JSON list of C-alpha atoms in Angstrom, two decimals:
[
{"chain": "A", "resi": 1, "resn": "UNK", "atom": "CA", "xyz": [113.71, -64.31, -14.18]},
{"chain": "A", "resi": 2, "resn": "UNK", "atom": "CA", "xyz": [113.93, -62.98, -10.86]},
{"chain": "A", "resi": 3, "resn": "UNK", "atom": "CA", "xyz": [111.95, -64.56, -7.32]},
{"chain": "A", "resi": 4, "resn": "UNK", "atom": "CA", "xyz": [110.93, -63.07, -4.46]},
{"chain": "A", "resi": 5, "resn": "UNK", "atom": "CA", "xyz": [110.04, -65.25, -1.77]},
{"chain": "A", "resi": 6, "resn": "UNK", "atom": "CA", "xyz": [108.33, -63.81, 1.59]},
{"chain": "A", "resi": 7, "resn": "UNK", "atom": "CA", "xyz": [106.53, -66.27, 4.09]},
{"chain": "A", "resi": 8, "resn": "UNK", "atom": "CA", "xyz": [102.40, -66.18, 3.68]},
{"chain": "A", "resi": 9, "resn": "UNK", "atom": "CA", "xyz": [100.86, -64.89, 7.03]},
{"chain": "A", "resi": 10, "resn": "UNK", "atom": "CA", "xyz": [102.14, -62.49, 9.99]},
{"chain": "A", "resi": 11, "resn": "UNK", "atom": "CA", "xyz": [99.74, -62.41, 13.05]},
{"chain": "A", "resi": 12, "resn": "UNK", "atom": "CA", "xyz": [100.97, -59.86, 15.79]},
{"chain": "A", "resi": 13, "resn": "UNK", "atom": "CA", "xyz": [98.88, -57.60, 18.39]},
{"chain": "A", "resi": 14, "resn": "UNK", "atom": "CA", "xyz": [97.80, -54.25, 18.29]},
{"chain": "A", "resi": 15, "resn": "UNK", "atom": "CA", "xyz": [101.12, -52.19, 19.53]},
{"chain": "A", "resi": 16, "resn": "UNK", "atom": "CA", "xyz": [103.57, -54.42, 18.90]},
{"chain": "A", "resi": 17, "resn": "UNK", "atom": "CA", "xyz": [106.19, -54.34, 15.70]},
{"chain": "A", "resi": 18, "resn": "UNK", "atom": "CA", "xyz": [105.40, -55.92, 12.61]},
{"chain": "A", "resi": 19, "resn": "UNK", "atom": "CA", "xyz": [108.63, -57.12, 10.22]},
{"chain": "A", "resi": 20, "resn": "UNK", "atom": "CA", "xyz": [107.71, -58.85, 7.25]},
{"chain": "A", "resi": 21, "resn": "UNK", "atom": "CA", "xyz": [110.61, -60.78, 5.74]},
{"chain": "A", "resi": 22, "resn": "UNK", "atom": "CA", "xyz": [111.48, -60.35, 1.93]},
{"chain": "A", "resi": 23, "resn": "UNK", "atom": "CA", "xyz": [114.21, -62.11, -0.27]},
{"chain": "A", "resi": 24, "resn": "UNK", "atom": "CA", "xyz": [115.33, -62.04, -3.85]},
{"chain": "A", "resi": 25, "resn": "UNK", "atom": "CA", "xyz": [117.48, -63.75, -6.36]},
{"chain": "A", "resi": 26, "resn": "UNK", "atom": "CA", "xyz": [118.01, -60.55, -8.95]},
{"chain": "A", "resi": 27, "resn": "UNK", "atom": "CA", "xyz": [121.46, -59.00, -7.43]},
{"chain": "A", "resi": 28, "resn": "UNK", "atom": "CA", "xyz": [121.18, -56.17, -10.68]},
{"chain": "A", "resi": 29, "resn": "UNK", "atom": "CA", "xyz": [117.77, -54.74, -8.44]},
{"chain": "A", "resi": 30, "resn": "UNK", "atom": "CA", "xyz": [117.74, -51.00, -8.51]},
{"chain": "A", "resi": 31, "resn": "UNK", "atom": "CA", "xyz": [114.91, -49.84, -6.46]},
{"chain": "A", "resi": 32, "resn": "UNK", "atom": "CA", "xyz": [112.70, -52.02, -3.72]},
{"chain": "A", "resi": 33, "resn": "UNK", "atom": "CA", "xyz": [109.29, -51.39, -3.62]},
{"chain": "A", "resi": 34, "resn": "UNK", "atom": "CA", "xyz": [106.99, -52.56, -0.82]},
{"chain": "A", "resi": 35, "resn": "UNK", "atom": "CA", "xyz": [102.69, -52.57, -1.65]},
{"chain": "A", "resi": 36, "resn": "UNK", "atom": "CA", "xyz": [99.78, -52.75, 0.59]},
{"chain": "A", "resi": 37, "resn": "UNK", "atom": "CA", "xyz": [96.70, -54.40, -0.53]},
{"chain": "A", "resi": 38, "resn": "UNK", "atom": "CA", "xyz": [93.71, -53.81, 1.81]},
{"chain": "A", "resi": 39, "resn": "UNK", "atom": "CA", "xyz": [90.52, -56.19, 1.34]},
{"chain": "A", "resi": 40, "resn": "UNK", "atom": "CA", "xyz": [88.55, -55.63, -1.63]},
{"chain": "A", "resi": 41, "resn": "UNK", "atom": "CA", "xyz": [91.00, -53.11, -3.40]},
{"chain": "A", "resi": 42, "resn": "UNK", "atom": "CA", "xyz": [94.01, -53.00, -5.68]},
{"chain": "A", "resi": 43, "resn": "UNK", "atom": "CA", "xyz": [97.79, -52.28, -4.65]},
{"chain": "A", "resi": 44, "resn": "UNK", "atom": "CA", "xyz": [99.09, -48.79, -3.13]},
{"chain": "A", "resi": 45, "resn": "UNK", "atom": "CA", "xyz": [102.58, -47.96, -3.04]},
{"chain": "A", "resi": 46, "resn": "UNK", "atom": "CA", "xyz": [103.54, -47.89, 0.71]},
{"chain": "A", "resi": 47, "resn": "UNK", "atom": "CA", "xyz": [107.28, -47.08, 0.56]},
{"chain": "A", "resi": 48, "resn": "UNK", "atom": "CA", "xyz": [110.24, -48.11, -1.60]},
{"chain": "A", "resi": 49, "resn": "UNK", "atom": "CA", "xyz": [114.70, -47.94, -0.84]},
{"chain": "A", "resi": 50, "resn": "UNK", "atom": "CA", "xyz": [117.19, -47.38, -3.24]},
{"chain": "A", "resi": 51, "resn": "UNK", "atom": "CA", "xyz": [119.76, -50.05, -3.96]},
{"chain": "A", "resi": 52, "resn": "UNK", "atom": "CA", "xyz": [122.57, -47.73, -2.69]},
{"chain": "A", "resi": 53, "resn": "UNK", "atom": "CA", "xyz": [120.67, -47.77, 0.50]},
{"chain": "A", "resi": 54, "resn": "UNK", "atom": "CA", "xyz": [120.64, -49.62, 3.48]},
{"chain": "A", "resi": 55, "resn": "UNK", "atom": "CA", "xyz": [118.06, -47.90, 5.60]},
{"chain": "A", "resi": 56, "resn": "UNK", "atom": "CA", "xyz": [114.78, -45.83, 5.12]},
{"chain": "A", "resi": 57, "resn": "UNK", "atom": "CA", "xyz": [112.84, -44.63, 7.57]},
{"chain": "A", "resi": 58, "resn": "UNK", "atom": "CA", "xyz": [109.35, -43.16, 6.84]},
{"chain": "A", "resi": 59, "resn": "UNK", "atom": "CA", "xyz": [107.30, -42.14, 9.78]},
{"chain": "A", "resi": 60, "resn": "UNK", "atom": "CA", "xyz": [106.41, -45.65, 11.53]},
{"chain": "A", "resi": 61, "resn": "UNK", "atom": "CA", "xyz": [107.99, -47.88, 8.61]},
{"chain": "A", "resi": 62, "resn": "UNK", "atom": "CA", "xyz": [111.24, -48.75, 8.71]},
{"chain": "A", "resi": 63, "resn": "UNK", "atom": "CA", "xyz": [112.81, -50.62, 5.72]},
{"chain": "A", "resi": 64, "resn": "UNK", "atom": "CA", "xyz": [116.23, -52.62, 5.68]},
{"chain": "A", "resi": 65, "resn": "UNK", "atom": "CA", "xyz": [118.15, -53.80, 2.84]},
{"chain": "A", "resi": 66, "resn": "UNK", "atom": "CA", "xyz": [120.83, -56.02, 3.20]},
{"chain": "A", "resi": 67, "resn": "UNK", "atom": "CA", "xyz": [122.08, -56.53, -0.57]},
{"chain": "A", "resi": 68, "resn": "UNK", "atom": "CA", "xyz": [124.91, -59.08, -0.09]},
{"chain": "A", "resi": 69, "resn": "UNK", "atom": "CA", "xyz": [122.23, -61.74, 1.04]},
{"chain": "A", "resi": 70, "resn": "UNK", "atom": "CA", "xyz": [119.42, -60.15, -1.07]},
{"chain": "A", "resi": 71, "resn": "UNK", "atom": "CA", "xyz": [117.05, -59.29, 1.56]},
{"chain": "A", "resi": 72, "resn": "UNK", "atom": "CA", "xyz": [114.49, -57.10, 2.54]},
{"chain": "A", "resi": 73, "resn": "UNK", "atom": "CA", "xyz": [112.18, -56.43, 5.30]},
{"chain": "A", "resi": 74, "resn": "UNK", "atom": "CA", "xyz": [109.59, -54.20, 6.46]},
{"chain": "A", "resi": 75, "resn": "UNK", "atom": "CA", "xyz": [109.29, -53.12, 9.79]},
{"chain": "A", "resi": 76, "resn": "UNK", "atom": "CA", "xyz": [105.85, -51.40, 10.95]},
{"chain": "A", "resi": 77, "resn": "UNK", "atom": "CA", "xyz": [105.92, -49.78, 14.92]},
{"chain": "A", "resi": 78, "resn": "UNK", "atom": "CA", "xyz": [103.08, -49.45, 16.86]},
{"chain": "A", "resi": 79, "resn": "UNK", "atom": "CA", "xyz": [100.78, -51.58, 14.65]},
{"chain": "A", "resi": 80, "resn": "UNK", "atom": "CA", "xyz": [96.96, -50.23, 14.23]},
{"chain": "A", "resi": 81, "resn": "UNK", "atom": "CA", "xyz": [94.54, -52.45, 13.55]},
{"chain": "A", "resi": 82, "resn": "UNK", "atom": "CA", "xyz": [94.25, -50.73, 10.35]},
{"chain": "A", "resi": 83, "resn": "UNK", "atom": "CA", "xyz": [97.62, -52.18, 9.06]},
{"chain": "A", "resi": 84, "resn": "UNK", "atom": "CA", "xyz": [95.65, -55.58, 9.19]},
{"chain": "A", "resi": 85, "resn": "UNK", "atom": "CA", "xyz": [96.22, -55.88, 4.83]},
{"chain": "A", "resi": 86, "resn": "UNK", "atom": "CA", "xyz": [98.51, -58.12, 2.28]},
{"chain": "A", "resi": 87, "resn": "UNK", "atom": "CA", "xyz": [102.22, -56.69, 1.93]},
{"chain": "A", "resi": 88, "resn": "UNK", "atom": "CA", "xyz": [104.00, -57.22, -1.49]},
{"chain": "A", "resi": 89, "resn": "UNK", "atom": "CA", "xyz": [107.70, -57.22, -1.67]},
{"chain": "A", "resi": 90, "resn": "UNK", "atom": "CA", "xyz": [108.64, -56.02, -5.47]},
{"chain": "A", "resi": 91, "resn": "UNK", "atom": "CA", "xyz": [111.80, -55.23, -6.58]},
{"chain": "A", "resi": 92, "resn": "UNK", "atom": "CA", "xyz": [112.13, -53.60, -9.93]},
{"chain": "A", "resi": 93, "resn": "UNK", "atom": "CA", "xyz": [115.77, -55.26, -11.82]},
{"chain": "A", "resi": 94, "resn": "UNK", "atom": "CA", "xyz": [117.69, -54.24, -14.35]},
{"chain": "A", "resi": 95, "resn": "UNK", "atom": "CA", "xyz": [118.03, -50.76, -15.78]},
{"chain": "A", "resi": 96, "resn": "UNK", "atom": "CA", "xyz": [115.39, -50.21, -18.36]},
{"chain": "A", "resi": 97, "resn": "UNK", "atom": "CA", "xyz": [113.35, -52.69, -16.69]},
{"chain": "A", "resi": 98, "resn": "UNK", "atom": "CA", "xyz": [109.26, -51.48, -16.30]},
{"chain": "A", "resi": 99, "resn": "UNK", "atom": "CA", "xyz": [107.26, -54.43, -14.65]},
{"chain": "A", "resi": 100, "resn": "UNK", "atom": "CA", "xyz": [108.05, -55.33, -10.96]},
{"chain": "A", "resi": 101, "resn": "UNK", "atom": "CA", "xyz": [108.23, -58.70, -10.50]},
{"chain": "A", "resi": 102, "resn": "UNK", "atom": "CA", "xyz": [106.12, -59.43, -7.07]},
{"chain": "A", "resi": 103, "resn": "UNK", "atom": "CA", "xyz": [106.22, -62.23, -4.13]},
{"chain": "A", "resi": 104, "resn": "UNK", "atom": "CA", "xyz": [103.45, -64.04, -3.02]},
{"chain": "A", "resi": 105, "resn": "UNK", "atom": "CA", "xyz": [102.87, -61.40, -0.12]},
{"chain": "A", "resi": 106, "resn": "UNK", "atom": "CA", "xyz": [102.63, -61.10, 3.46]},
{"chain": "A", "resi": 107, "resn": "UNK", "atom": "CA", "xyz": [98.48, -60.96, 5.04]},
{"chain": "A", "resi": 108, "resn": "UNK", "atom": "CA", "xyz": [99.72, -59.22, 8.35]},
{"chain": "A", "resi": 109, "resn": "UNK", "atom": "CA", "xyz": [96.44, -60.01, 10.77]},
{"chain": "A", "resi": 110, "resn": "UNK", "atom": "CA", "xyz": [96.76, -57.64, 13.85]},
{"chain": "A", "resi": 111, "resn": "UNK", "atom": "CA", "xyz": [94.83, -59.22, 16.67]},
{"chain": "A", "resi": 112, "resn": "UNK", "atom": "CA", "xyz": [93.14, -56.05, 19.09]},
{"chain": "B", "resi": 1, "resn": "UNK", "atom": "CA", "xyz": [94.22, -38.61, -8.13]},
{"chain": "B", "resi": 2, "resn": "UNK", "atom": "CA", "xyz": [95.73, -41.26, -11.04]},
{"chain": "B", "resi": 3, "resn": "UNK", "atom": "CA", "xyz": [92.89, -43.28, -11.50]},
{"chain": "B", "resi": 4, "resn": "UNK", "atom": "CA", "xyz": [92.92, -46.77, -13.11]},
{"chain": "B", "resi": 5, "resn": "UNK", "atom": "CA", "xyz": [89.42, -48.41, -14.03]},
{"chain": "B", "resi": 6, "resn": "UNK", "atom": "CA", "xyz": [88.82, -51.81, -14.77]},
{"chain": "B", "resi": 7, "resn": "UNK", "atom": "CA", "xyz": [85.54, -52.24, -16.11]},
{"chain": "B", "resi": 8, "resn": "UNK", "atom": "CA", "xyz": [83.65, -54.60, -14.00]},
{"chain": "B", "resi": 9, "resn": "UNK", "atom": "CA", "xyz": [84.28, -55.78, -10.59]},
{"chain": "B", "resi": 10, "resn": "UNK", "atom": "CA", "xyz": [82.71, -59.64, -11.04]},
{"chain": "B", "resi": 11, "resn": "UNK", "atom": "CA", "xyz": [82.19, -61.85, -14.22]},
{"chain": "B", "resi": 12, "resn": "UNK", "atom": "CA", "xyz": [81.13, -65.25, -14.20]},
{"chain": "B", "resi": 13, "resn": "UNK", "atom": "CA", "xyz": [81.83, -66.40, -17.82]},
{"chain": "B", "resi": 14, "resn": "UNK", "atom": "CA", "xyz": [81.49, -70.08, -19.60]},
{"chain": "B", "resi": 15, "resn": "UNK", "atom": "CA", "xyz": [84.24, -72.45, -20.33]},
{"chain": "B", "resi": 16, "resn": "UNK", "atom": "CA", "xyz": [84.91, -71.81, -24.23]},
{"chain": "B", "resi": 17, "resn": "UNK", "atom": "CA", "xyz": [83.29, -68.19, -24.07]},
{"chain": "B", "resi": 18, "resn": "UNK", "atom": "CA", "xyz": [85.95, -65.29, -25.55]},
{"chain": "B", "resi": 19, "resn": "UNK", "atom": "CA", "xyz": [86.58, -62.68, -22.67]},
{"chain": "B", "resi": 20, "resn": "UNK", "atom": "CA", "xyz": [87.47, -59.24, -22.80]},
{"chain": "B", "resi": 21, "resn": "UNK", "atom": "CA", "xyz": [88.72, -57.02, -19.68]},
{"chain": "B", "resi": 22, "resn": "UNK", "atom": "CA", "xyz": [89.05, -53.70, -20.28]},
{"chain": "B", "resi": 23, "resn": "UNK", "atom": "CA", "xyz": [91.30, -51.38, -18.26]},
{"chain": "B", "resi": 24, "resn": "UNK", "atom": "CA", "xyz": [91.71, -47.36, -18.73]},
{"chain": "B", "resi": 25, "resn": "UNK", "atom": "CA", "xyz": [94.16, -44.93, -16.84]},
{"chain": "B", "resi": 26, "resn": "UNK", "atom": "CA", "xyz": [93.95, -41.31, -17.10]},
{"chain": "B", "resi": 27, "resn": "UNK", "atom": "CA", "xyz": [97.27, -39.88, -16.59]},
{"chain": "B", "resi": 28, "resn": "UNK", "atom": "CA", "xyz": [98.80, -40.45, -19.98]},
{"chain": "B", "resi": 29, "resn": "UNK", "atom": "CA", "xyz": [101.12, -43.41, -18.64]},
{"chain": "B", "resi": 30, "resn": "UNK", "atom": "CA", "xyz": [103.21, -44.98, -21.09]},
{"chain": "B", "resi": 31, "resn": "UNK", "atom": "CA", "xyz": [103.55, -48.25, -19.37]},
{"chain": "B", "resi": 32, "resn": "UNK", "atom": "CA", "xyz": [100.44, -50.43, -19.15]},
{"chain": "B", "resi": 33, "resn": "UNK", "atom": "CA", "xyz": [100.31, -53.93, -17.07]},
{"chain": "B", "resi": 34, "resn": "UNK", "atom": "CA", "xyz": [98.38, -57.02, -16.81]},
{"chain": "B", "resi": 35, "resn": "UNK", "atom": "CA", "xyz": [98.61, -59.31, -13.72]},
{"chain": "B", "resi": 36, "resn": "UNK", "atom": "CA", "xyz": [96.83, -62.17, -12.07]},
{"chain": "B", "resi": 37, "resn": "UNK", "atom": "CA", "xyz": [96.34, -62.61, -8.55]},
{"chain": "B", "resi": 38, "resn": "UNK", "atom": "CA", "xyz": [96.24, -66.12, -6.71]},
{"chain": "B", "resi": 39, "resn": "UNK", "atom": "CA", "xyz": [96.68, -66.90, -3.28]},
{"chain": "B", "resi": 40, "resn": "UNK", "atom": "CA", "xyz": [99.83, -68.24, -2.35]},
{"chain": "B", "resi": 41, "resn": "UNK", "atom": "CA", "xyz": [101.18, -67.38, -5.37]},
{"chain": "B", "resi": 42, "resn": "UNK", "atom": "CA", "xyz": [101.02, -63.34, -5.22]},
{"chain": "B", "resi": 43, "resn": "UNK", "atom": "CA", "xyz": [100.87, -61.34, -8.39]},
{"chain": "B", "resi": 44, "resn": "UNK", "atom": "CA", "xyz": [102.42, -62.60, -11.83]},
{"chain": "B", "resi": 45, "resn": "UNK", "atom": "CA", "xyz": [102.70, -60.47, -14.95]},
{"chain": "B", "resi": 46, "resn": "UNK", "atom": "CA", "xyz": [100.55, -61.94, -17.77]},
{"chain": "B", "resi": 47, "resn": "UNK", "atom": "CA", "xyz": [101.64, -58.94, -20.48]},
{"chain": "B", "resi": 48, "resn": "UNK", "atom": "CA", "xyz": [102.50, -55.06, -20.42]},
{"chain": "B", "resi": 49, "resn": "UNK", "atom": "CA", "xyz": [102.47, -52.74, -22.98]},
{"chain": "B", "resi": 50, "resn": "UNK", "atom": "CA", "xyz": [104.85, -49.58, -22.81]},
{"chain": "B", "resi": 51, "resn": "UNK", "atom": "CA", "xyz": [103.61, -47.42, -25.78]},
{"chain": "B", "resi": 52, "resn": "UNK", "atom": "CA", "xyz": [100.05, -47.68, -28.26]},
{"chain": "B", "resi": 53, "resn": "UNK", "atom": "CA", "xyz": [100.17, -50.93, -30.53]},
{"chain": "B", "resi": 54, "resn": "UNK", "atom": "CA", "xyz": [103.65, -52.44, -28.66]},
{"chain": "B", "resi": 55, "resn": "UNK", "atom": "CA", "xyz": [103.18, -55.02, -25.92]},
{"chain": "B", "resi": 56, "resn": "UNK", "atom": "CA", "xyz": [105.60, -57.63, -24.17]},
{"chain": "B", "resi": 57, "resn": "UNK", "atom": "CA", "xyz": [104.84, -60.85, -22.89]},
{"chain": "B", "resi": 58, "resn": "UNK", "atom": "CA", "xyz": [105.41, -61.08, -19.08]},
{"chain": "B", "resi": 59, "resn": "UNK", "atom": "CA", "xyz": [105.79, -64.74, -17.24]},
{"chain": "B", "resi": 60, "resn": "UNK", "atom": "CA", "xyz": [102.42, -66.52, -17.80]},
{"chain": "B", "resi": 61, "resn": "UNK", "atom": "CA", "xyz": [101.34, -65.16, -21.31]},
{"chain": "B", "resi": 62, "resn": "UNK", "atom": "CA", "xyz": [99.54, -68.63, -22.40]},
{"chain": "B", "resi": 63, "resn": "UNK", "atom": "CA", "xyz": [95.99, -68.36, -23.41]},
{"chain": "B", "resi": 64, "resn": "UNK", "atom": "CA", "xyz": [96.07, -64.50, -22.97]},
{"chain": "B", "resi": 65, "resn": "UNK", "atom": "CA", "xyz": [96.44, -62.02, -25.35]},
{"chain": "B", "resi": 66, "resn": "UNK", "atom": "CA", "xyz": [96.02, -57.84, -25.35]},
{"chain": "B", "resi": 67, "resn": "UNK", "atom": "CA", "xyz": [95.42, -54.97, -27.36]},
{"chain": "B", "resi": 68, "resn": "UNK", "atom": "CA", "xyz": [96.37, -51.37, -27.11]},
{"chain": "B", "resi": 69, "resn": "UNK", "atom": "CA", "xyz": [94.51, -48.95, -29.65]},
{"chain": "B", "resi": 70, "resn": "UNK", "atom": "CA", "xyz": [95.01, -46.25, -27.11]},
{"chain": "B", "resi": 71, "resn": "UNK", "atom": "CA", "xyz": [97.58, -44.84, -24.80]},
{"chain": "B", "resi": 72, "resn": "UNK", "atom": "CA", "xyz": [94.63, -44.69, -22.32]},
{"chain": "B", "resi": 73, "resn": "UNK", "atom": "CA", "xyz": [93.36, -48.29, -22.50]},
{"chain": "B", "resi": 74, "resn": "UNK", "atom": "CA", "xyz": [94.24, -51.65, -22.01]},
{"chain": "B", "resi": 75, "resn": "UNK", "atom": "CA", "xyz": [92.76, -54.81, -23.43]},
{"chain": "B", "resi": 76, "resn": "UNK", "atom": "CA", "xyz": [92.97, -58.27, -21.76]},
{"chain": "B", "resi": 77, "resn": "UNK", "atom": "CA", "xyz": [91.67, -61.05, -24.24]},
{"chain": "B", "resi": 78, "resn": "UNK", "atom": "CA", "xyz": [90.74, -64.68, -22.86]},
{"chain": "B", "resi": 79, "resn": "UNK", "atom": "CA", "xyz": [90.13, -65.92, -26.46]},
{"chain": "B", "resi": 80, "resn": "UNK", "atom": "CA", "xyz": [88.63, -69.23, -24.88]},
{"chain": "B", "resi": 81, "resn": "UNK", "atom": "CA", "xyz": [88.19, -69.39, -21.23]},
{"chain": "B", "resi": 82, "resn": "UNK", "atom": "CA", "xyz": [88.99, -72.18, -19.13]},
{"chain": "B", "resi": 83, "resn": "UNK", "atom": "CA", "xyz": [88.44, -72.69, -15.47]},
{"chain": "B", "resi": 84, "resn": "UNK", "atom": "CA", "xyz": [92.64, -72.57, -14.41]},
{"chain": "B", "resi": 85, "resn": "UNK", "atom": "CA", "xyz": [91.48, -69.08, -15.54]},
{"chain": "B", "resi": 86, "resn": "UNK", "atom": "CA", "xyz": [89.53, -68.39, -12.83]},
{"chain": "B", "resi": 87, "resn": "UNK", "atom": "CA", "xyz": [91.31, -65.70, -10.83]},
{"chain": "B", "resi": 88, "resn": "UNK", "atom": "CA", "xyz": [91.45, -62.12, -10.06]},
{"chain": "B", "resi": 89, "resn": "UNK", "atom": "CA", "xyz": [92.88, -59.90, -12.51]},
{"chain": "B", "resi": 90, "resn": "UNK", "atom": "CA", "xyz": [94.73, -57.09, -11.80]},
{"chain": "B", "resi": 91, "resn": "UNK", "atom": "CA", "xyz": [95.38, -53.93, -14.49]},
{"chain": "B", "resi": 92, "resn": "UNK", "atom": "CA", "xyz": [97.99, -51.01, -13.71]},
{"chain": "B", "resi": 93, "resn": "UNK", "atom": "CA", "xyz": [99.62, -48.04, -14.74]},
{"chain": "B", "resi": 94, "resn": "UNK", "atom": "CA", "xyz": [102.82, -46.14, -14.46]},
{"chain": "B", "resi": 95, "resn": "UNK", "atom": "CA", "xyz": [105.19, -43.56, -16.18]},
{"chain": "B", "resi": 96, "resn": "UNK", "atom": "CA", "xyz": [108.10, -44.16, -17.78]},
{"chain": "B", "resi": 97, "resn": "UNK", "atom": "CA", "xyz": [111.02, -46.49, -16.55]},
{"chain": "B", "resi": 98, "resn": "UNK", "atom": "CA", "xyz": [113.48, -46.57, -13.54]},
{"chain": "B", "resi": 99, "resn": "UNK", "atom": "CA", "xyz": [111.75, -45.71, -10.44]},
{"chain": "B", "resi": 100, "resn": "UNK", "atom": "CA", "xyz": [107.91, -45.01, -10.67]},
{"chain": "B", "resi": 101, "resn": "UNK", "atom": "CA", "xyz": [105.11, -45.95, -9.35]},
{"chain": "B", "resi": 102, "resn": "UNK", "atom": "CA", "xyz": [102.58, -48.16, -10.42]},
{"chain": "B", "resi": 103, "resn": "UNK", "atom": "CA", "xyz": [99.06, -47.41, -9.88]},
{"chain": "B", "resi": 104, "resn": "UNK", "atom": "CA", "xyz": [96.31, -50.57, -9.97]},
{"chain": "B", "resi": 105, "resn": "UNK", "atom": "CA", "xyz": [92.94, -50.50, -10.71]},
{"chain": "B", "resi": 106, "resn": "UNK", "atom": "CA", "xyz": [90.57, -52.65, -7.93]},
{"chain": "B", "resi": 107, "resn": "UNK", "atom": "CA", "xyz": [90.91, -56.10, -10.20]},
{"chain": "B", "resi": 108, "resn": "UNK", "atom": "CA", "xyz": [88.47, -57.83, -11.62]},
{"chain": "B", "resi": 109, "resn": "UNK", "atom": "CA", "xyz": [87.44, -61.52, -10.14]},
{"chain": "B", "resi": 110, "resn": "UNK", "atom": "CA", "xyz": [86.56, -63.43, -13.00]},
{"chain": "B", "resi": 111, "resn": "UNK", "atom": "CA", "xyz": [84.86, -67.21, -12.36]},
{"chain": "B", "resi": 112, "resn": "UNK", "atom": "CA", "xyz": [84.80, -69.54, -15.39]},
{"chain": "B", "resi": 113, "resn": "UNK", "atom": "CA", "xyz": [82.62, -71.88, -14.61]}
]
C-alpha cells in the first residue's frame, strides 16, 4: 500500500513562512490533498493539486509537487497564530481509488 | 453545511465489553470511512463502506468490524475491547470517487481501561 512520510513537529514565529515537507511511495497518485486538524476537532480540507500540476497557489498557501521524487510540500506566508494546528499530507492513488491514505502529520506550533 | 456526527465525544469502556460507535452524515454520500488516530502514527483506515450493506477492509481491520443498514449511517463494532484499542476514532464522509472531499465528524476518544 502506499506511505506518506512527513516529519512530526514545525515550530516557526508569527510572520514568518511555514513549509511542511510531504513524501510518498504511490507514483499512480492522482490528486494531493493537504488537511488541517485544529485542537479538539476533526479534519478540514485546506487545499489539494492535481497530479498534472506542479504549482497551486491559493491565497497565502502555496503547494509544490515535484512527482519524479514523490514529494510534496506546503508552504503557508505570513503565519497567524491561528495556523498553530496538525497538517495531513493525503494523497488519493489509483483511479477508482476512495480512501486517502494519510501521514502521520505535521503539529505546526507558531510561537507570537 | 455537510455535517458528520459521531455519537459521543468520550467513552471509557471495559476490557472484554462489545462497543458500538455510531457515525451519521447527511448529504447522501456514498462513501463512508472509519479511521483511527494515534500520535505519531497519523490517521489509518480501519474499514469504508461505499454503498448500504458493502464495506472494504482498509489497513488495520483486526478486531473491528462495521455495519451499514443505511446510506446515512455508519457502524463501528469493537466486538471485545482491548486496551491497544484505546484511541481516537475518526468517522467521514464523501461523494463518489476521483477527487472529492472528505468530510470528518469531531472523533470519538475512546479509553478501554
Amino acid at each position: 500500500g502506499e506511505d506518506v512520510e512527513q516529519s512530526l513537529f514545525l515550530s516557526v514565529r508569527e510572520g514568518d513562512s511555514s513549509v511542511i515537507n510531504c513524501t510518498y511511495t504511490d507514483s499512480s497518485s492522482t490528486y494531493l490533498y493537504w488537511y488541517k486538524q485544529e485542537p479538539g476537532a476533526g479534519l478540514q480540507l485546506l487545499t489539494y493539486i492535481f497530479s498534472n500540476m506542479d504549482m497551486k497557489q491559493d491565497q497565502r498557501l502555496t503547494v509544490l509537487l515535484n512527482k519524479k521524487d514523490k514529494h510534496l510540500s506546503l508552504r503557508i506566508a505570513d503565519t497567524q497564530t491561528g495556523d498553530s494546528a496538525i497538517y495531513f499530507c493525503a494523497p488519493l492513488g489509483r483511479t477508482g481509488r476512495r480512501a486517502l491514505t494519510f501521514g502521520s502529520g505535521t503539529r505546526l506550533q507558531v510561537q507570537p | 453545511d455537510v455535517k458528520v456526527t459521531q455519537s459521543s465525544r468520550y467513552l471509557v469502556k471495559r476490557t472484554g465489553e462489545k462497543v458500538f460507535l455510531e457515525c451519521v452524515q447527511d448529504m447522501d454520500h456514498e462513501n463512508m470511512f472509519w479511521y483511527r488516530q494515534d500520535p505519531g502514527l497519523g490517521l489509518r483506515l480501519i474499514y469504508f463502506s461505499y454503498d448500504v450493506k458493502m464495506k472494504e477492509k482498509g489497513d488495520i481491520p483486526e478486531g473491528y468490524s462495521v455495519s451499514r443498514e443505511k446510506k446515512e449511517r455508519f457502524s463501528l463494532i469493537l466486538e471485545s475491547a482491548s486496551t491497544n484499542q484505546t484511541s481516537m476514532y475518526l468517522c467521514a464522509s464523501s461523494f463518489g470517487e476521483g477527487n472529492t472531499e472528505a468530510f470528518f465528524g469531531q472523533g470519538t476518544r475512546l479509553t478501554v481501561v
